[in-house]
Amino acid sequence: MRVAIDAMGGDFAPDEIVKGAIQAAKDYSEINLEIVLVGEKDKIVRALEQHGGKDLNIAVHHASEVIEMNEHPGVAIRKKKDASVVVATRLVAERVCDVVISAGSTGAAVAAALFILGRIPGIERPAIATPIPNLIGTTTVLLDSGANVDSKPKHLVQGAIMGSIYAEYVLNIPNPRVGLLNIGEEETKGNEQVLATYPLLKQLHTINFVGNVEGRDIPTGTVNVVVCDGFVGNIVLKVGEGLASMIMQLVKESIKASGFFTKIASMLVIPALKGLMKKLDDAEYGGAPLLGVKGGFIICHGSSKAKAVKNAIRVAYEFTEQKVVEHIRENIEEEEDIIIERE
Amino acid sequence: MRVAIDAMGGDFAPDEIVKGAIQAAKDYSEINLEIVLVGEKDKIVRALEQHGGKDLNIAVHHASEVIEMNEHPGVAIRKKKDASVVVATRLVAERVCDVVISAGSTGAAVAAALFILGRIPGIERPAIATPIPNLIGTTTVLLDSGANVDSKPKHLVQGAIMGSIYAEYVLNIPNPRVGLLNIGEEETKGNEQVLATYPLLKQLHTINFVGNVEGRDIPTGTVNVVVCDGFVGNIVLKVGEGLASMIMQLVKESIKASGFFTKIASMLVIPALKGLMKKLDDAEYGGAPLLGVKGGFIICHGSSKAKAVKNAIRVAYEFTEQKVVEHIRENIEEEEDIIIERE
């Protein structure tokens, strides 16, 4: 597998991106992995030397520009033809690489994927599928977690089909349970968007739709795939991140404040807390695939460090190996009657 | 203050409701509090006797019917004229009581408030304002947290004005910071609903609008009031509840699993955990007011136990004392130009 990595995208680029690539090259030696780091050659080569990656199987592909976080995605993609994310995506479009990874602007990543890779026939809106750890120790896939807002019912239906494939082939969940995120379990609950989506989901035959789910079902893991609009999904994700880090901080403060026994308590509890933090750490999950475009595209959190990048490379590998794009193409074709609006 | 409590609403009614009333009558003896429990007289009297509330200043007002959780709110309110929540709300409409508290069906509570109390002039959609504990130790008000879906921009603007008043007068936050829940901070981000709401909020002069906020700003307490559509607000709230209880369970399990030192660790950490749980416990916050109707209406979680009911009575007291309804009426009048659509 050949993976193109946008070495200039993210809060800690290029150093942490390069370090993640080095770790992956070392740790995943059993797979036939070729890494191509895309971005400013001098900076990348220097980082490779500095972090001991000079003699590994890591190629560097020069790109002279970088898209900043505050740029308008569509405009930036068209204007900066030599931006790292654009060049990396082009490597996949031209079949030089199999999959691209970026921790840069999510908007720019989605725009690059749409314009350069293009959509799978039948998919109007690609969706970001974010894996979330849940209470029962498995993973819940939330999609769309921010690629689109004001989605139409058929877009949510397309998301459901794609999310189910991702859960089945990449997360190894047979016959994944798919739920529609709503404010009640009854079919008659919700806003116009979900009320119109529910009957369409019921008609699908390639997914295991179990009905509406509520916010609490995401952390409890009642279902494997949670479908929602990108506006809702993005807010849910950020509430979760904020709350998880708030609670961890409160636990630590409580332990500190417990006075006399502080040191003993810390010694005993810190290993337990570390285990917990590992469970909740999104770096463990690497990246979230953008589903629905003609090629692999893994989007990483802007704050990704080496570990997240390394794990994203593993996700990229699974995504490619399991032929997710082909499965989406097949199932979307099979469900054509339901997802294509006749007006 | 006279408070009418729907004694039949909630998962643990009437016992926990009655126990909460008893605790309030005992603990809040410094305020001039008269409690009226509304519902099946026999059951309530029996509960009062059983829990030692016979000789307290608690009245019982008979109501023969109960609205169940699965009933259609609007239909149930019209059909069951002698339902506990209907009768309790009528006591406020007739000025026998100042405020009503219910832990029953939220839909039925909202319907009862709308049909029986009516809306404050200028308010088209009342909103539920839920207080949420945050990292900096204050409270963030989230509204609407489930009364309305598919809100129009002006409904969100009305919510912003009402939430600001609630934060200022009941939570004692001077000049509360109000944010619009969105998927990015920039004015150009978001779905159609929030994009159209932002410029309206900027024009208001009775609130301190600070711009867009993201999901993570709710637990971190960046702003005091977070405005959103009820579909989003309800999901955010339930994700938060689910995640908080999941993390607490994981912490407990981690400690249990830490083996040899289990008992010592538990002894040391459990007090710290209890402090934390108290902070996150929504029972501490009592209830969420329904803002925008002509009278006080406090909605409690369906799973409310005595402590939550007792605290809801305190919220009801503050709400009444601080004349929240009058302040809303005044400020809505002052902002008339912005919130009333001219088409």
XYZ file of C-alpha atoms in Angstrom:
686
model
C 0.000 0.000 0.000
C 1.137 3.493 -0.857
C -0.072 6.276 1.396
C 0.300 9.995 0.647
C 0.525 12.111 3.787
C -0.063 15.857 3.859
C 3.025 16.650 5.942
C 2.151 20.339 6.297
C -1.392 19.986 7.700
C -2.212 20.200 11.413
C -1.207 22.150 14.510
C 2.064 20.223 14.909
C 3.115 19.870 11.273
C 5.510 18.907 9.926
C 7.345 17.466 12.979
C 4.625 15.305 14.532
C 3.392 14.174 11.117
C 6.893 13.078 10.154
C 7.394 11.374 13.520
C 4.125 9.476 13.049
C 5.250 8.332 9.618
C 8.571 7.151 11.052
C 6.838 5.171 13.810
C 4.496 3.567 11.296
C 7.373 2.635 8.986
C 9.102 0.945 11.918
C 6.074 -0.674 13.589
C 4.179 -1.829 10.518
C 7.092 -3.549 8.830
C 4.959 -6.684 8.307
C 2.766 -4.865 5.797
C 3.980 -3.740 2.449
C 3.821 -0.049 3.277
C 5.191 2.830 1.247
C 4.847 6.278 2.748
C 5.025 9.450 0.672
C 5.321 12.658 2.681
C 3.973 15.627 0.716
C 5.014 19.218 1.425
C 7.999 21.528 1.647
C 10.898 19.230 0.857
C 13.571 20.982 2.921
C 11.488 21.050 6.064
C 10.398 17.420 5.703
C 13.911 16.146 5.002
C 15.206 18.056 8.010
C 12.467 16.562 10.221
C 13.210 13.075 8.880
C 16.897 13.474 9.731
C 16.162 14.926 13.134
C 13.801 12.121 14.154
C 15.850 9.240 12.792
C 13.839 8.475 9.668
C 16.506 9.038 7.033
C 17.090 5.415 6.134
C 13.481 4.230 6.236
C 11.220 3.531 3.280
C 9.740 7.041 3.316
C 9.621 9.134 0.141
C 9.267 12.904 -0.010
C 7.157 14.597 -2.669
C 7.613 18.351 -2.874
C 4.681 20.772 -2.681
C 5.422 24.473 -2.298
C 2.198 25.791 -0.766
C 0.181 25.255 2.413
C -3.525 25.881 3.013
C -4.079 27.678 6.301
C -6.945 26.905 8.702
C -8.736 30.211 8.119
C -8.793 30.075 4.313
C -12.018 29.453 2.433
C -11.716 25.754 1.465
C -13.142 25.922 -2.061
C -11.225 29.059 -3.000
C -7.962 27.830 -1.480
C -8.127 24.484 -3.293
C -8.550 26.204 -6.664
C -5.997 28.939 -6.043
C -3.186 26.965 -4.412
C -2.629 24.244 -6.986
C 0.633 23.272 -5.324
C -0.710 23.042 -1.775
C 0.376 19.925 0.128
C -3.168 18.570 0.535
C -3.953 19.206 -3.144
C -0.779 17.493 -4.349
C -1.278 14.538 -1.963
C -4.851 14.066 -3.163
C -3.705 14.273 -6.781
C -1.284 11.397 -6.116
C -4.314 9.249 -5.256
C -6.354 10.484 -8.234
C -3.441 9.588 -10.505
C -3.181 6.149 -8.828
C 0.390 6.789 -7.688
C -0.917 6.311 -4.137
C -3.882 4.402 -2.714
C -4.968 6.722 0.055
C -4.296 10.195 1.450
C -4.067 11.356 5.066
C -4.399 14.976 6.208
C -4.579 16.687 9.606
C -5.011 20.113 8.009
C -8.220 22.123 7.527
C -11.141 19.693 7.344
C -12.939 21.969 4.909
C -9.930 22.003 2.588
C -9.601 18.224 2.858
C -13.262 17.705 1.917
C -12.954 20.211 -0.935
C -9.779 18.536 -2.259
C -11.419 15.120 -2.113
C -14.536 16.363 -3.911
C -12.758 18.300 -6.651
C -9.812 16.008 -7.266
C -11.082 12.497 -6.478
C -14.754 13.101 -7.262
C -17.806 11.356 -5.820
C -18.780 7.728 -6.169
C -21.785 7.533 -8.569
C -25.014 7.896 -6.568
C -23.350 9.744 -3.690
C -24.212 13.419 -3.607
C -22.631 14.287 -0.285
C -19.593 12.478 1.085
C -19.618 12.111 4.876
C -16.963 12.029 7.590
C -17.274 8.862 9.694
C -15.779 9.345 13.156
C -15.117 6.280 15.319
C -16.035 6.914 18.980
C -15.131 4.642 21.915
C -18.176 3.408 23.841
C -18.979 1.879 27.195
C -19.125 -1.717 26.007
C -15.594 -1.463 24.675
C -16.429 -1.402 20.992
C -16.584 1.571 18.658
C -19.579 3.596 17.525
C -19.283 5.253 14.124
C -20.814 8.741 13.992
C -21.515 10.156 10.567
C -21.713 12.747 9.180
C -19.498 14.470 11.689
C -18.998 17.694 9.834
C -18.654 17.449 6.056
C -22.182 18.727 5.287
C -24.897 20.814 6.892
C -28.558 21.105 5.860
C -28.468 17.557 4.508
C -31.486 16.216 2.691
C -33.006 12.902 3.780
C -31.390 11.043 0.869
C -27.982 12.333 1.966
C -28.519 10.805 5.396
C -29.593 7.569 3.699
C -26.406 7.544 1.628
C -24.499 8.122 4.873
C -26.213 5.158 6.531
C -25.179 2.819 3.717
C -21.578 4.054 3.776
C -21.285 4.000 7.572
C -22.547 0.438 7.690
C -19.904 -0.665 5.175
C -17.170 1.066 7.139
C -18.273 -0.582 10.410
C -18.473 -3.995 8.776
C -15.259 -4.038 6.766
C -12.887 -1.796 8.718
C -14.154 -2.250 12.286
C -15.037 -5.925 11.718
C -18.583 -5.686 13.058
C -20.809 -8.244 11.303
C -24.248 -6.921 10.304
C -23.759 -3.569 12.080
C -26.756 -2.017 13.824
C -27.549 1.378 12.310
C -29.538 4.045 14.205
C -30.872 7.473 13.240
C -29.954 10.150 15.795
C -33.137 11.721 17.118
C -34.737 13.222 20.239
C -36.926 10.202 20.915
C -37.262 6.601 19.865
C -40.691 6.828 18.282
C -40.922 7.094 14.500
C -43.128 10.196 14.929
C -40.482 12.164 16.869
C -37.994 14.646 15.498
C -37.488 17.496 13.068
C -38.529 17.529 9.417
C -35.176 16.139 8.295
C -35.221 12.964 10.385
C -38.978 12.440 10.033
C -38.493 12.213 6.257
C -35.358 10.082 6.584
C -36.808 7.336 8.795
C -39.166 5.745 6.193
C -36.371 5.749 3.594
C -33.970 3.968 5.949
C -36.625 1.338 6.660
C -36.749 0.471 2.959
C -33.024 -0.235 2.578
C -32.029 -3.874 2.283
C -28.234 -3.610 2.516
C -28.214 -2.258 6.091
C -29.560 -3.342 9.469
C -31.573 -0.250 10.431
C -32.835 -0.530 14.017
C -34.700 2.785 14.295
C -34.141 6.045 16.134
C -31.491 6.392 18.813
C -30.912 9.191 21.312
C -27.810 11.111 22.322
C -27.044 8.773 25.196
C -26.886 5.787 22.847
C -23.612 7.082 21.380
C -21.490 6.558 24.511
C -23.413 3.450 25.592
C -22.868 1.713 22.264
C -26.462 0.590 21.676
C -25.816 0.699 17.950
C -22.687 0.494 15.796
C -23.484 3.308 13.391
C -25.207 6.594 14.263
C -26.474 8.645 11.330
C -27.038 12.399 11.550
C -26.589 15.719 9.785
C -23.050 17.145 9.860
C -24.156 20.159 11.911
C -25.454 17.930 14.694
C -22.619 15.399 14.368
C -19.898 18.008 14.655
C -21.475 19.560 17.748
C -21.951 16.130 19.356
C -18.312 15.291 18.732
C -17.036 18.530 20.218
C -19.326 18.317 23.248
C -17.928 14.830 23.818
C -14.312 15.925 23.514
C -14.878 18.886 25.814
C -16.757 16.886 28.402
C -14.303 13.984 28.459
C -11.341 16.284 29.037
C -13.311 18.255 31.638
C -14.150 15.138 33.621
C -10.580 13.831 33.485
C -9.373 17.178 34.787
C -11.961 17.164 37.586
C -10.954 13.632 38.606
C -7.307 14.680 38.778
C -8.151 17.805 40.776
C -10.325 15.834 43.165
C -7.473 13.428 43.819
C -5.015 16.271 44.332
C -7.380 18.003 46.723
C -7.865 14.886 48.817
C -4.968 16.053 50.988
C -3.030 13.797 53.321
C -3.225 10.670 51.227
C -2.534 12.457 47.984
C 0.648 10.698 47.059
C -0.530 7.218 47.885
C -3.830 7.809 46.154
C -2.103 9.118 43.064
C 0.227 6.140 42.923
C -2.705 3.777 43.072
C -5.103 5.590 40.840
C -2.902 7.003 38.151
C -2.421 3.665 36.347
C -6.185 3.191 36.349
C -6.688 6.694 35.020
C -4.112 6.152 32.338
C -5.987 3.085 31.147
C -9.144 5.088 31.035
C -7.553 7.968 29.167
C -6.171 5.552 26.617
C -9.694 4.276 26.077
C -11.019 7.797 25.505
C -8.014 9.098 23.608
C -8.960 9.820 20.032
C -5.321 9.465 19.006
C -5.837 5.709 19.472
C -8.386 5.768 16.689
C -6.173 7.649 14.299
C -8.410 9.287 11.793
C -11.877 9.516 10.373
C -12.409 8.449 6.766
C -14.247 10.674 4.342
C -16.679 8.233 2.773
C -18.198 8.604 -0.676
C -15.293 9.824 -2.797
C -13.421 7.788 -5.395
C -10.395 6.970 -3.277
C -9.254 6.667 0.315
C -9.155 9.880 2.335
C -8.448 9.824 6.058
C -9.005 13.061 7.981
C -7.088 13.537 11.231
C -7.813 15.902 14.090
C -5.929 19.199 13.726
C -4.225 18.555 17.060
C -2.882 15.151 15.954
C 0.501 14.129 17.278
C 2.740 11.282 16.122
C 0.627 8.519 17.671
C -2.552 9.706 15.953
C -0.751 9.931 12.625
C 0.683 6.447 13.038
C -2.750 5.060 13.853
C -4.270 6.932 10.917
C -1.832 5.065 8.680
C -3.190 1.808 10.104
C -6.760 3.005 9.386
C -5.675 3.955 5.855
C -4.262 0.467 5.403
C -7.464 -1.264 6.547
C -9.539 1.067 4.422
C -7.529 0.180 1.325
C -7.171 -3.538 2.054
C -10.880 -3.935 2.701
C -11.789 -2.180 -0.543
C -14.268 0.163 1.146
C -14.683 2.326 -1.963
C -15.693 -0.707 -4.060
C -18.189 -1.914 -1.449
C -19.791 1.529 -1.284
C -20.062 1.610 -5.065
C -21.779 -1.793 -5.121
C -24.241 -1.150 -2.307
C -25.174 2.298 -3.521
C -25.958 0.767 -6.907
C -28.097 -1.869 -5.233
C -30.087 0.748 -3.283
C -30.450 3.087 -6.249
C -34.267 2.999 -6.127
C -34.338 4.504 -2.657
C -31.526 7.013 -2.684
C -32.162 8.640 -6.013
C -34.907 11.187 -5.845
C -37.477 11.153 -8.598
C -39.006 14.544 -9.042
C -44.725 31.575 47.418
C -47.220 28.920 46.439
C -45.925 26.068 44.279
C -48.138 23.480 42.570
C -46.378 20.159 42.100
C -47.537 17.479 39.683
C -47.245 14.612 42.163
C -48.027 11.945 39.560
C -45.381 12.856 36.955
C -42.024 11.059 36.685
C -40.544 7.601 36.944
C -40.686 7.592 40.746
C -44.015 9.345 41.305
C -45.679 9.852 43.655
C -43.238 8.682 46.348
C -40.077 10.580 45.402
C -42.067 13.683 44.483
C -43.775 13.667 47.869
C -40.456 13.025 49.650
C -38.901 15.981 47.814
C -41.791 18.199 48.882
C -41.361 17.072 52.486
C -37.622 17.824 52.438
C -38.257 21.264 50.945
C -40.924 22.068 53.525
C -38.452 21.164 56.269
C -35.271 22.698 54.780
C -36.715 25.892 53.366
C -38.563 26.977 56.473
C -37.008 30.457 56.226
C -38.985 31.224 53.084
C -42.715 31.641 53.040
C -43.377 28.438 51.117
C -46.707 26.771 50.496
C -46.640 23.482 48.625
C -49.684 22.065 46.841
C -49.325 18.457 45.698
C -51.615 17.725 42.758
C -52.788 14.227 41.862
C -54.605 11.181 43.226
C -55.474 12.241 46.736
C -55.407 8.789 48.369
C -51.995 7.928 47.021
C -50.506 11.298 47.929
C -51.917 11.286 51.464
C -50.595 7.764 51.978
C -47.136 8.828 50.757
C -47.210 11.886 53.014
C -48.025 9.721 56.029
C -45.438 7.133 55.116
C -42.611 9.652 54.740
C -43.416 11.780 57.775
C -45.003 14.746 56.042
C -48.442 14.655 57.627
C -48.024 17.663 59.875
C -46.140 19.920 57.466
C -47.528 22.856 55.509
C -48.288 20.733 52.429
C -51.728 20.816 50.808
C -53.171 18.147 48.532
C -55.277 19.036 45.494
C -57.049 16.086 43.913
C -56.702 15.279 40.206
C -58.099 11.966 38.972
C -56.109 11.406 35.768
C -52.450 10.944 34.801
C -50.783 11.581 31.421
C -48.504 8.708 30.495
C -45.091 9.137 28.822
C -46.180 7.604 25.515
C -49.318 9.704 25.005
C -49.454 12.397 22.338
C -48.965 15.598 24.383
C -51.470 17.860 22.596
C -54.171 15.196 22.435
C -53.669 14.103 26.056
C -53.843 17.667 27.389
C -57.188 18.256 25.654
C -58.685 14.864 26.494
C -57.599 14.452 30.115
C -58.933 17.663 31.630
C -58.404 16.296 35.121
C -54.808 15.149 34.600
C -52.420 16.136 37.412
C -50.212 18.306 35.181
C -53.263 20.045 33.676
C -54.821 20.754 37.067
C -51.501 21.957 38.522
C -50.989 24.321 35.586
C -54.536 25.595 35.934
C -53.780 26.529 39.551
C -51.105 28.883 38.235
C -53.314 30.265 35.455
C -55.972 31.029 38.061
C -53.344 32.667 40.285
C -53.977 30.228 43.127
C -50.299 29.233 42.783
C -47.250 31.108 41.468
C -45.408 28.316 39.744
C -45.813 24.674 38.706
C -43.288 21.828 38.809
C -43.585 18.601 36.811
C -41.318 15.593 36.248
C -43.815 13.967 33.883
C -43.780 13.902 30.062
C -41.898 16.989 28.842
C -44.155 17.197 25.802
C -47.262 17.214 28.001
C -45.713 19.851 30.272
C -44.924 22.125 27.324
C -48.407 21.580 25.881
C -50.078 22.322 29.228
C -48.023 25.491 29.648
C -48.854 26.662 26.123
C -52.576 25.916 26.211
C -53.304 26.873 29.799
C -50.827 29.640 30.663
C -50.325 31.010 27.148
C -47.304 32.740 25.696
C -45.836 36.082 26.683
C -46.640 38.607 23.911
C -43.890 38.535 21.287
C -42.789 34.994 22.143
C -43.810 32.466 19.513
C -41.926 29.469 20.875
C -41.233 28.991 24.572
C -37.891 27.309 25.278
C -36.564 24.948 27.939
C -33.468 26.385 29.615
C -31.308 23.652 31.121
C -28.552 24.610 33.572
C -25.357 22.580 33.000
C -22.362 22.431 35.349
C -19.123 23.550 33.706
C -15.405 23.262 34.281
C -14.951 26.680 35.864
C -17.503 25.825 38.521
C -20.320 28.007 37.269
C -23.374 27.043 35.261
C -23.979 27.229 31.526
C -27.592 27.620 30.423
C -28.464 25.615 27.311
C -31.638 26.579 25.509
C -33.711 25.397 23.798
C -33.091 21.931 25.128
C -36.088 20.230 23.613
C -39.315 22.244 23.482
C -39.126 23.014 19.729
C -37.547 21.628 16.606
C -37.155 23.333 13.211
C -36.961 26.721 14.947
C -36.839 29.846 12.829
C -34.071 32.393 13.415
C -36.422 34.698 15.331
C -37.276 31.844 17.701
C -33.599 31.442 18.521
C -33.373 35.203 19.052
C -36.313 35.073 21.462
C -34.525 32.231 23.238
C -31.340 34.292 23.547
C -33.201 37.138 25.238
C -34.971 34.780 27.650
C -31.867 32.747 28.473
C -29.928 35.901 29.260
C -32.628 37.027 31.706
C -32.658 33.627 33.389
C -28.865 33.619 33.772
C -28.859 37.154 35.139
C -31.743 36.998 37.589
C -31.851 33.363 38.697
C -28.201 32.348 38.380
C -26.929 35.792 39.460
C -24.566 36.271 36.533
C -24.223 39.972 35.724
C -24.276 40.807 32.009
C -24.247 37.138 30.936
C -22.244 36.191 27.845
C -24.527 34.678 25.205
C -23.198 32.421 22.420
C -24.824 30.818 19.379
C -24.048 27.088 19.123
C -22.332 26.418 15.813
C -19.676 24.266 14.136
C -17.109 27.061 13.959
C -16.499 30.492 15.400
C -16.621 32.452 12.152
C -19.818 34.298 11.259
C -19.824 32.547 7.869
C -19.943 29.028 9.357
C -22.988 26.901 9.980
C -26.314 25.769 8.590
C -29.021 28.039 7.173
C -30.691 28.389 10.551
C -27.694 29.762 12.466
C -26.369 31.772 9.513
C -29.645 33.726 9.496
C -29.734 33.996 13.295
C -26.274 35.507 13.807
C -26.968 38.957 12.283
C -30.218 39.237 14.267
C -28.450 38.457 17.540
C -25.833 41.111 16.762
C -28.575 43.746 16.578
C -30.024 43.063 20.037
C -29.260 45.608 22.713
C -30.596 43.838 25.822
C -28.108 40.939 25.646
C -24.341 40.532 25.574
C -23.951 38.433 22.391
C -20.356 37.284 21.978
C -20.696 35.318 18.713
C -20.605 31.654 17.771
C -19.480 28.979 20.205
C -18.651 25.324 19.592
C -19.723 22.156 21.367
C -16.686 22.141 23.629
C -17.580 25.587 24.986
C -20.546 24.110 26.856
C -18.498 22.076 29.367
C -15.670 24.614 29.504
C -18.016 27.457 30.404
C -16.731 30.004 27.864
C -20.159 31.618 27.820
C -23.070 31.687 30.265
C -25.877 31.094 27.788
C -25.755 28.794 24.756
C -28.546 29.236 22.208
C -29.585 26.462 19.818
C -32.519 24.663 18.229
C -34.325 22.187 20.490
C -33.341 19.235 18.288
C -29.647 20.001 18.736
C -30.032 21.018 22.395
C -31.813 17.837 23.370
C -29.211 15.651 21.678
C -26.351 17.616 23.277
C -27.935 17.186 26.696
C -28.402 13.441 26.294
C -24.902 12.914 24.909
C -23.613 14.751 27.977
C -25.664 12.676 30.414
C -24.637 9.446 28.721
C -20.981 10.337 28.544
C -20.757 11.570 32.135
C -22.283 8.371 33.491
C -20.110 6.275 31.166
C -16.915 7.922 32.374
C -17.881 7.597 36.028
C -18.536 3.910 35.472
C -15.204 3.463 33.681
C -13.359 5.208 36.534
C -15.012 2.897 39.052
C -14.229 -0.189 36.967
C -10.623 0.904 36.496
C -10.209 1.245 40.242
C -11.829 -2.131 40.884
C -9.595 -3.753 38.308
C -6.443 -2.314 39.832
C -6.194 -5.482 41.903
C -4.086 -5.814 45.037
C -4.600 -2.260 46.261
C -8.296 -2.182 45.452
C -9.604 -1.603 48.907
C -7.105 1.065 49.863
C -7.558 2.818 46.560
C -11.306 2.774 46.914
C -11.137 4.212 50.401
C -8.981 7.051 49.212
C -10.650 7.819 45.946
C -14.294 7.328 46.691
C -14.683 10.618 48.586
C -13.060 12.444 45.669
C -15.351 10.673 43.236
C -18.371 11.534 45.314
C -17.448 15.202 45.177
C -17.120 14.956 41.442
C -20.406 13.153 41.016
C -22.130 15.802 43.083
C -20.753 18.415 40.716
C -22.078 16.537 37.680
C -25.318 15.396 39.266
C -28.249 17.093 37.564
C -30.349 16.504 40.684
C -28.315 19.326 42.252
C -29.716 21.697 39.689
C -33.294 20.683 40.253
C -35.196 21.591 37.171
C -35.174 23.477 33.923
C -37.604 26.362 33.517
C -39.817 26.625 30.472
C -39.270 30.242 29.473
C -41.762 32.340 27.506
C -45.108 31.376 29.013
C -47.216 33.560 31.287
C -46.268 31.924 34.568
C -43.558 29.875 36.195
C -43.121 26.331 34.891
C -40.221 24.167 36.046
C -39.625 20.919 34.167
C -37.776 18.124 35.991
C -36.022 15.106 34.550
C -38.300 12.061 34.384
C -35.888 10.175 36.629
C -36.025 12.833 39.363
C -35.766 11.621 42.939
C -36.488 13.540 46.133
C -33.333 15.656 46.009
C -34.037 16.864 42.470
C -37.611 17.716 43.395
C -36.462 19.617 46.478
C -33.945 21.575 44.410
C -36.570 22.251 41.750
C -38.654 23.899 44.461
C -35.700 26.181 45.191
C -35.416 27.003 41.468
C -39.176 27.697 41.399
C -38.743 30.051 44.340
C -35.911 32.015 42.692
C -37.832 32.136 39.433
C -40.853 33.646 41.145
C -38.957 35.981 43.486
C -36.864 37.361 40.649
C -39.919 38.060 38.497
C -38.465 36.331 35.443
C -41.763 36.459 33.536
C -41.990 40.255 33.950
C -38.371 40.769 32.846
C -38.958 38.670 29.735
C -42.074 40.657 28.927
C -40.168 43.953 29.224
C -37.114 42.953 27.231
C -39.109 41.291 24.475
C -41.075 44.518 24.127
C -37.845 46.484 23.920
C -36.460 44.219 21.171
C -39.707 44.106 19.219
C -38.139 45.569 16.065
C -35.754 42.658 15.728
C -37.806 39.664 16.794
C -41.001 40.394 14.934
C -40.762 39.407 11.326
C -42.101 41.862 8.785
C -43.138 40.101 5.643
